[in-house]
XYZ file of C-alpha atoms in Angstrom:
539
model
C 0.066 -0.159 -0.191
C 2.661 2.108 -0.468
C 3.032 4.016 3.210
C 0.749 1.962 4.388
C -2.474 2.941 6.880
C -1.963 7.139 5.645
C -3.361 5.562 2.628
C -7.409 5.015 4.736
C -8.366 0.818 2.863
C -11.750 1.174 1.219
C -14.326 -0.907 0.397
C -16.414 -0.376 -2.143
C -19.760 -2.605 -2.399
C -21.890 -2.914 -5.714
C -25.978 -3.840 -4.320
C -29.607 -3.569 -5.933
C -31.741 -1.096 -3.138
C -33.008 1.738 -2.608
C -34.233 3.815 -5.109
C -32.383 6.235 -7.002
C -30.165 9.170 -5.328
C -30.777 13.107 -5.498
C -29.607 15.237 -8.318
C -31.071 18.843 -7.642
C -28.569 20.995 -6.211
C -29.095 22.985 -3.062
C -28.224 25.179 -0.581
C -26.069 28.325 -2.447
C -24.434 27.009 -5.580
C -22.835 30.103 -6.267
C -20.246 29.499 -3.773
C -16.990 28.439 -4.759
C -14.366 26.186 -3.174
C -10.745 28.078 -3.060
C -8.862 26.119 -1.426
C -7.341 26.939 1.982
C -9.600 29.455 3.233
C -11.748 29.765 6.690
C -15.705 29.586 5.749
C -17.920 30.944 8.720
C -19.352 27.951 11.150
C -21.361 25.534 9.501
C -20.773 27.064 6.014
C -19.923 24.870 3.591
C -18.509 25.911 -0.403
C -20.483 23.813 -2.857
C -18.231 22.386 -5.315
C -19.551 20.844 -8.523
C -17.058 18.692 -10.609
C -18.083 18.617 -14.018
C -16.061 15.608 -15.410
C -15.400 16.207 -19.908
C -16.642 12.942 -20.894
C -16.737 14.004 -25.289
C -14.609 12.977 -27.418
C -12.022 14.650 -27.517
C -11.057 12.648 -23.835
C -9.563 9.744 -25.710
C -6.542 11.910 -27.242
C -2.671 10.419 -25.799
C -1.277 13.797 -26.258
C 2.072 11.762 -26.599
C 1.769 10.560 -23.533
C 0.583 6.909 -21.973
C -3.031 7.713 -20.769
C -5.456 9.113 -22.720
C -6.598 12.647 -21.589
C -9.842 10.566 -19.728
C -7.295 8.517 -17.155
C -5.583 11.645 -16.314
C -8.407 13.641 -15.576
C -9.744 10.018 -13.489
C -5.883 10.613 -11.532
C -6.370 14.306 -11.190
C -9.672 13.914 -9.814
C -8.949 10.987 -6.982
C -5.907 13.339 -5.948
C -7.918 16.261 -5.263
C -11.090 14.243 -3.453
C -8.570 12.566 -1.610
C -7.118 15.690 0.258
C -9.993 17.912 0.081
C -12.617 18.370 3.313
C -15.055 20.446 5.259
C -16.939 21.230 1.583
C -20.087 19.496 -0.406
C -19.269 18.182 -3.647
C -20.771 16.701 -6.661
C -20.472 15.525 -10.028
C -21.574 15.567 -13.303
C -20.695 14.441 -16.397
C -20.033 16.616 -19.568
C -20.728 14.807 -23.029
C -22.001 17.230 -26.012
C -25.042 18.625 -25.918
C -24.508 18.544 -21.269
C -24.441 15.398 -19.841
C -26.199 13.669 -16.166
C -25.380 14.683 -12.481
C -23.419 11.790 -11.385
C -23.884 12.810 -8.271
C -25.758 15.404 -6.158
C -23.863 18.198 -4.047
C -23.441 16.588 -0.415
C -21.050 17.241 2.300
C -18.173 15.092 1.049
C -17.860 12.861 4.738
C -20.869 11.783 4.282
C -22.921 8.537 3.994
C -24.516 7.824 1.157
C -27.750 6.767 2.647
C -27.440 9.646 4.214
C -27.607 11.641 1.063
C -29.980 9.377 -0.752
C -33.146 10.041 2.058
C -32.768 13.840 0.896
C -35.391 13.284 -1.661
C -36.273 15.070 -4.751
C -39.273 16.328 -7.344
C -37.947 14.673 -10.211
C -34.533 13.425 -11.659
C -32.448 13.305 -15.103
C -31.382 10.783 -17.019
C -29.272 11.848 -19.473
C -26.634 8.919 -21.393
C -25.068 8.765 -24.590
C -24.651 5.811 -27.009
C -20.779 4.821 -26.138
C -19.490 1.686 -28.094
C -19.759 0.149 -30.835
C -21.950 -2.776 -29.735
C -24.268 0.238 -28.483
C -25.802 1.128 -32.524
C -26.713 -1.346 -34.780
C -28.138 -1.483 -38.901
C -30.019 -4.222 -39.274
C -30.917 -5.584 -43.408
C -34.379 -6.528 -43.641
C -33.310 -8.291 -46.696
C -31.024 -11.003 -45.245
C -31.000 -10.197 -42.041
C -27.225 -8.988 -42.019
C -25.135 -6.720 -39.540
C -23.355 -3.633 -39.079
C -21.702 -2.332 -36.209
C -19.031 -0.489 -36.961
C -20.907 1.936 -39.655
C -19.894 5.366 -39.480
C -22.849 6.840 -40.078
C -27.157 5.447 -38.766
C -30.018 5.555 -41.583
C -32.463 5.470 -39.828
C -34.825 4.606 -42.599
C -32.786 2.583 -45.798
C -29.089 1.635 -46.896
C -27.830 2.447 -49.600
C -26.135 -0.161 -51.604
C -24.172 1.320 -54.685
C -24.811 -0.155 -58.196
C -21.414 0.968 -59.721
C -19.772 3.625 -57.778
C -16.881 5.291 -59.710
C -13.777 6.985 -58.172
C -12.822 10.992 -59.192
C -9.063 11.699 -58.068
C -7.987 15.731 -58.508
C -4.772 17.249 -57.626
C -4.391 20.880 -56.596
C -2.970 22.353 -59.589
C -1.931 25.597 -59.241
C -0.520 27.874 -55.859
C -4.092 30.313 -56.259
C -5.944 26.662 -55.400
C -4.217 27.091 -51.917
C -5.008 29.677 -49.245
C -3.778 30.887 -46.345
C -5.316 33.386 -44.420
C -3.845 35.320 -41.398
C -6.180 35.665 -38.514
C -5.405 38.600 -37.106
C -5.366 40.506 -40.264
C -7.103 38.704 -43.131
C -3.447 38.863 -45.511
C -3.864 36.008 -47.554
C -0.088 34.372 -48.179
C 1.488 31.234 -49.676
C 4.449 29.206 -50.153
C 5.384 26.171 -50.152
C 3.656 24.483 -47.179
C 0.141 25.477 -46.365
C 0.441 25.774 -41.929
C -2.658 23.684 -40.485
C -2.643 25.791 -37.407
C -5.206 27.598 -35.043
C -3.576 31.485 -36.514
C -5.066 30.679 -40.187
C -8.068 29.997 -42.351
C -6.600 28.162 -44.749
C -8.583 26.614 -48.155
C -7.964 23.972 -51.110
C -9.531 24.098 -53.939
C -10.136 21.350 -56.728
C -11.206 21.471 -60.574
C -12.730 19.332 -63.414
C -14.825 17.203 -60.511
C -17.101 14.665 -62.889
C -19.726 13.904 -60.854
C -22.500 14.208 -62.290
C -26.241 16.406 -60.283
C -27.798 14.017 -57.352
C -25.330 11.470 -57.353
C -24.932 10.098 -54.269
C -21.787 10.706 -52.190
C -20.765 7.354 -50.743
C -16.859 8.611 -49.597
C -14.889 11.956 -49.679
C -11.053 12.391 -48.275
C -8.303 15.016 -48.765
C -5.025 12.760 -48.832
C -2.288 15.942 -47.580
C 1.665 14.931 -47.754
C 3.159 16.052 -44.561
C 5.769 18.986 -45.381
C 6.773 18.600 -41.816
C 6.399 16.407 -38.911
C 3.987 17.004 -36.362
C 2.890 14.822 -32.927
C 0.712 17.522 -30.935
C -2.590 17.145 -30.569
C -5.166 19.233 -32.331
C -8.294 19.272 -33.605
C -8.346 20.240 -37.993
C -12.393 21.239 -39.078
C -13.242 21.464 -42.611
C -15.699 23.058 -44.520
C -16.785 23.425 -47.811
C -17.019 26.664 -50.025
C -20.811 26.526 -50.819
C -20.182 27.505 -54.461
C -20.940 25.405 -58.010
C -18.485 26.513 -59.447
C -15.621 27.698 -56.750
C -13.421 30.103 -57.733
C -9.757 30.350 -57.257
C -8.358 32.168 -54.298
C -5.874 35.269 -54.240
C -2.182 34.373 -54.482
C -1.233 37.855 -52.346
C -4.292 40.329 -50.972
C -4.284 41.975 -48.026
C -6.960 42.152 -45.111
C -9.289 40.470 -48.451
C -10.427 37.792 -46.025
C -10.893 35.840 -49.377
C -11.064 32.622 -47.162
C -13.252 33.202 -44.248
C -15.662 35.669 -45.882
C -17.190 32.536 -48.340
C -19.927 31.092 -47.216
C -19.151 27.567 -45.585
C -21.764 24.315 -46.031
C -24.284 23.803 -43.020
C -22.312 19.805 -42.973
C -18.515 20.267 -41.091
C -16.273 17.599 -40.169
C -14.032 17.820 -37.624
C -11.118 15.556 -37.678
C -8.480 15.034 -35.053
C -5.473 13.900 -36.975
C -2.206 11.402 -35.515
C 1.138 12.801 -35.961
C 2.586 13.095 -38.880
C 6.128 12.385 -40.651
C 7.580 13.910 -43.379
C 6.996 13.166 -46.844
C 3.924 10.804 -45.976
C 0.534 11.090 -47.087
C -2.708 11.433 -44.288
C -6.204 11.199 -46.006
C -8.652 13.333 -43.439
C -11.795 11.730 -41.980
C -14.763 10.812 -44.261
C -16.365 14.256 -46.128
C -18.587 12.830 -48.062
C -21.558 15.321 -45.791
C -19.439 18.217 -47.065
C -19.589 16.486 -50.732
C -23.100 15.588 -50.760
C -23.929 19.544 -50.138
C -21.684 20.499 -52.406
C -23.256 19.030 -55.632
C -26.662 19.439 -53.785
C -26.840 22.962 -54.865
C -29.198 23.257 -57.841
C -26.784 24.767 -59.943
C -23.691 21.571 -59.951
C -22.810 21.194 -62.813
C -20.359 17.788 -63.649
C -16.827 19.651 -64.378
C -17.104 21.840 -61.673
C -14.458 23.002 -59.461
C -14.825 22.397 -55.856
C -13.275 24.210 -52.456
C -12.545 23.374 -49.370
C -12.302 25.692 -46.195
C -10.291 24.251 -42.907
C -9.878 26.137 -39.406
C -7.749 24.989 -35.935
C -9.442 24.986 -32.847
C -7.218 22.850 -31.100
C -3.135 23.889 -29.943
C -1.034 21.999 -32.421
C -0.637 22.382 -36.568
C 0.015 19.873 -38.907
C 2.420 21.087 -41.636
C 1.486 19.832 -45.456
C 2.636 20.441 -49.382
C 1.407 23.227 -51.229
C 1.444 22.928 -55.515
C 4.579 24.920 -55.134
C 6.388 23.430 -52.357
C 5.769 20.049 -54.687
C 3.715 19.673 -57.218
C 3.707 16.017 -56.867
C 2.374 16.175 -53.245
C -0.215 18.930 -53.032
C -3.192 17.847 -51.480
C -5.313 15.288 -53.648
C -9.073 15.049 -53.550
C -10.688 11.687 -53.487
C -14.443 11.118 -54.011
C -16.152 7.609 -54.714
C -19.857 8.361 -56.088
C -22.685 6.195 -57.669
C -25.215 7.465 -60.183
C -27.409 4.386 -59.703
C -28.247 2.989 -56.614
C -30.809 0.206 -54.583
C -32.510 0.214 -51.178
C -33.020 -2.508 -48.609
C -34.817 -1.481 -45.650
C -33.480 -1.239 -42.504
C -33.683 -1.667 -39.048
C -31.629 0.575 -36.593
C -31.114 -0.806 -32.905
C -29.910 1.498 -30.595
C -28.640 0.531 -27.050
C -28.203 3.244 -23.346
C -26.092 1.581 -20.279
C -26.677 3.342 -17.169
C -30.458 4.042 -17.218
C -30.637 5.099 -13.092
C -33.999 4.842 -13.326
C -35.313 2.471 -9.870
C -38.326 -0.139 -11.339
C -41.617 0.929 -11.008
C -40.777 5.234 -10.843
C -43.179 7.441 -12.994
C -41.698 8.088 -16.497
C -42.693 11.691 -17.326
C -40.662 12.446 -20.356
C -38.187 10.340 -22.449
C -36.901 11.196 -26.071
C -34.232 10.334 -27.957
C -31.234 12.786 -29.808
C -30.012 12.512 -33.326
C -26.720 14.448 -34.500
C -27.605 13.861 -38.427
C -24.205 12.623 -40.485
C -25.388 14.864 -43.304
C -28.597 16.848 -44.887
C -30.977 14.688 -46.049
C -35.554 15.423 -46.852
C -38.100 13.588 -48.359
C -41.337 12.003 -46.999
C -40.882 10.098 -44.363
C -42.476 7.626 -41.668
C -40.566 5.999 -38.363
C -41.736 3.157 -36.098
C -40.145 2.938 -32.622
C -39.942 0.120 -30.460
C -38.277 -0.334 -27.160
C -36.709 -4.019 -26.398
C -38.946 -5.194 -23.835
C -36.294 -7.274 -21.940
C -35.022 -5.969 -18.658
C -31.056 -5.717 -18.752
C -30.428 -5.443 -22.984
C -27.080 -7.301 -24.359
C -25.103 -5.772 -26.387
C -25.984 -5.994 -29.852
C -23.688 -8.375 -32.250
C -23.021 -9.358 -35.900
C -25.071 -12.145 -35.514
C -27.955 -12.431 -38.298
C -30.863 -10.982 -37.714
C -29.810 -9.822 -34.456
C -31.821 -6.881 -34.287
C -34.687 -8.370 -35.374
C -34.380 -11.335 -33.503
C -35.269 -8.948 -30.380
C -38.698 -9.069 -28.425
C -40.471 -5.898 -29.058
C -42.537 -3.749 -26.478
C -46.268 -3.703 -26.678
C -45.453 0.061 -26.281
C -43.995 1.681 -29.555
C -43.769 5.670 -30.651
C -44.566 6.624 -35.028
C -42.487 9.461 -35.953
C -44.471 10.647 -39.102
C -44.009 12.877 -41.260
C -40.565 13.278 -40.052
C -38.684 16.681 -41.271
C -36.181 17.553 -43.668
C -32.518 17.283 -41.708
C -31.282 20.526 -43.272
C -28.325 21.342 -41.114
C -25.608 19.013 -39.463
C -25.406 21.103 -36.833
C -28.644 21.409 -35.238
C -29.997 18.156 -32.638
C -32.251 16.279 -33.941
C -35.275 15.198 -31.405
C -37.371 12.075 -31.097
C -41.776 12.614 -30.010
C -41.917 11.948 -26.650
C -40.887 7.974 -25.670
C -42.395 8.188 -22.292
C -44.933 4.943 -22.909
C -42.027 2.852 -24.384
C -39.671 3.390 -21.120
C -42.490 2.966 -18.893
C -43.852 -0.150 -19.686
C -39.433 -1.484 -19.642
C -39.333 0.248 -16.167
C -42.984 -1.570 -14.734
C -41.117 -4.741 -15.418
C -40.967 -6.981 -12.809
C -36.575 -7.858 -13.217
C -35.849 -4.411 -14.169
C -33.588 -2.639 -12.138
C -31.978 0.761 -11.851
C -28.202 0.950 -13.917
C -29.523 -1.550 -15.939
C -29.420 -0.822 -19.975
C -32.554 -0.239 -22.107
C -32.535 -0.588 -26.038
C -34.986 0.391 -28.752
C -35.445 -0.325 -32.606
C -36.190 2.387 -35.412
C -37.707 0.680 -38.598
C -39.445 2.559 -41.612
C -42.844 2.908 -41.135
C -45.157 1.468 -43.924
C -44.959 5.339 -46.264
C -42.344 6.916 -47.289
C -38.393 6.128 -47.455
C -36.323 9.587 -47.700
C -33.568 9.034 -45.670
C -32.640 10.435 -42.316
C -28.974 9.343 -42.071
C -27.253 10.350 -37.793
C -23.753 10.296 -36.597
C -22.694 6.704 -34.737
C -20.532 5.677 -32.400
C -17.906 4.705 -34.403
C -17.894 7.913 -36.256
C -17.972 10.313 -33.278
C -18.607 9.612 -30.000
C -19.193 12.559 -28.850
C -22.202 13.014 -31.658
C -23.683 9.466 -30.914
C -27.760 9.666 -29.886
C -28.180 10.307 -26.210
C -31.647 9.246 -24.204
C -32.296 11.926 -22.097
C -35.702 10.602 -19.629
C -37.261 12.684 -16.941
C -38.958 10.598 -13.992
C -40.757 11.527 -10.403
C -38.378 10.302 -8.410
C -40.836 10.381 -5.033
C -43.093 7.648 -7.230
C -40.180 5.341 -6.778
C -41.989 2.407 -3.886
C -39.037 1.821 -0.876
C -36.873 -0.948 -1.952
C -37.108 0.170 -5.743
C -35.093 -1.411 -7.636
C -31.895 0.427 -8.481
C -27.803 -0.434 -8.080
C -25.855 1.700 -6.397
C -22.613 1.791 -4.199
C -22.408 2.037 -0.670
C -18.795 2.901 0.136
C -17.207 2.523 3.097
C -13.564 3.898 4.508
C -11.520 2.079 7.241
C -11.957 4.607 9.908
C -10.576 3.336 13.209
C -6.600 1.278 14.453
C -9.182 -1.386 15.337
C -10.373 -1.912 12.549
C -7.266 -3.195 10.337
C -4.592 -5.598 11.628
C -1.840 -7.833 10.987
C -1.199 -11.207 12.094
C 2.068 -13.190 12.264
C 1.074 -17.074 11.516
C 4.661 -17.996 13.295
C 3.512 -16.668 16.562
C -0.524 -15.138 15.970
C 0.890 -11.921 17.356
C -1.719 -9.192 16.452
C -0.485 -5.929 15.008
C -3.290 -2.864 15.263
C -2.199 1.017 14.913
C 1.158 0.130 12.460
C 1.897 2.857 9.769
C 2.165 -0.006 7.104
C -0.501 -2.647 6.210
C 2.153 -5.539 4.686
C -0.002 -8.323 2.838
C 3.081 -11.081 2.687
C 2.840 -14.852 3.205
C 4.083 -14.935 6.458
C 0.913 -12.643 7.741
C -2.403 -12.756 8.071
C -4.564 -9.511 7.672
C -7.455 -8.507 8.495
C -10.302 -5.506 7.708
C -13.005 -4.599 9.214
C -15.617 -1.756 7.463
C -18.285 0.265 9.548
C -21.666 0.739 9.697
C -23.271 -0.713 6.032
C -26.277 0.571 4.934
C -27.227 -2.743 2.778
C-alpha cells in the first residue's frame, strides 16, 4: 500500500437496493471552493466537478494515458485531500450531460444523501460503444456494428460506383489567411495552425448532379513532422463552381469571407512524418451538400475551408512546395443505387431509474450526419427485456429481439437540413415506462430501442454513429418522478465505507499468532494474515 495505512483502505460494494439518489443542487450553489480558506462555522462551499467525457478525451497528447484517465487520476487526488466541502459530480458530453452524484457533504454517508428526496431526476445517457448502435438489413438480416453513420430508414448500396481523384493544380488553389488581419499568404507549405484559416480547391470534379456520395477525403502529404494534438475542422465552400483564391492580398479575407456549407467534419489527426500521405476523415456530408446544389454541374470546381480548434498544427505541401505532393481529393460516388429497408438498434447503458418509478418524459436525440429530406415515417419500439445485452454481428440480432407493446410513430419526419442542429424524436415515455415497470428491471440496467420504416415513405434520415464521432452519438434523455419510486425499489448502487479506526485493520504473524494494530504500514505478505473491518454498511 505504499506508505501503508496513511492511505486508509476503502471498501466499495455494488448492491441492488433503494430508489435513486437526488440530483437537484441544493443550498447556495454560487459558493466557490477557493482552496485553503477559512469559512464561517457551519458553512461549507458547494463544489460541482464537471467531468469532460466527450470524444476529445480519447486524445493521448503524446503521453501513456489518454486525457480521460489522466482526469480520473487528478480527480482521485483532489478528493483524497479536500475536506469540509460539499461536492457533486456531473458528466459533460456534447451537448450537456447528467448529474452523476448530487452536491452533498464529502464525508456524509451515502444512505443519508439518498434519503434527501427530490421531486424529479434527469437521465442523460449517450451511446458509448460500437456494440450499442447497429444496423440490420431487413433482407437477409445482416448486422453492421461498425458503420460510420446510422441510416434510420434505408441502407443504400451502390450498384455502380466511380472514383474521382483530383490534385491541386496551381498555387491559386492553395490559400492561407491570417486570422489577425485577413491577409492571404502563400508558400511551399500550408500551415494548419490555430492562427490561420486555410483552403484548398480542386478543378474539374466530374460528378453528375444528384449523385450519391459514398466516400470523400482530402489526402495531404506532410511537409514537416508534427505530433502535437490538434483538431482540424473542414467545411465546403458553398458555391457550385468555386473560384480561385487570391495568391496575395491585404485584409481581403478571401477564405473566411466565403460562404461555408452547413456540413462540417472535425478531424483529429495522429502524428505526421515528413513526406508521408495522410487522408482526412470522411468528408461525405460536405461534398454531398455541394453537389446537391441546383446549379452544380459535372466538371465544376470544389473548394474546402479548414480551421484549427486545437493547439497543435499540421504542415502539408502546397502546389509550389511540390506539385506531385500537393493535396489530392478522392471521391467515390454512385449514380445507380438500390435500397434495402433496415432496422436501426440503439442501446443505452446505466439507466438509473428505480424499478416502477413514474417516467414523465423521454426522447432520443440524433446528430444528423448529412443533410436529408423526403417524405418518411418512422416507428420506434423498445426491447422488452430487463437488461438489454449488447448488439452482436449475428444474423437477425435486432429483429429477433422481443419488442415492447408500446411503440411511437414518428410520422412526416421534418427534413434534416443542418448537420449542426440536433434532431429529437417524439416523446417515448410509454416505451420507457413499460420497460421500467418490468418485474425484473433494476435501475442502472441497459435499455434498447429499435427504429424502422413505418409503411409510407423512405426519404433518408442519416445520423451520426458512435464509430464515426462518439461525441455525436445518439443520446437518451429521460425525466422521472423520483418520489414515485416505492421504498426498496431496485436500483444498482454503490456503498462505500473506509477503515475508520486503528482497531479496524490488523496484521497477524502466522508463526506466532501475534496481532499488530495501529502500525504505519499494512503488509500483505505470505507470513501474515491480515484483517479489515468496515462499519455501518447500509445493505
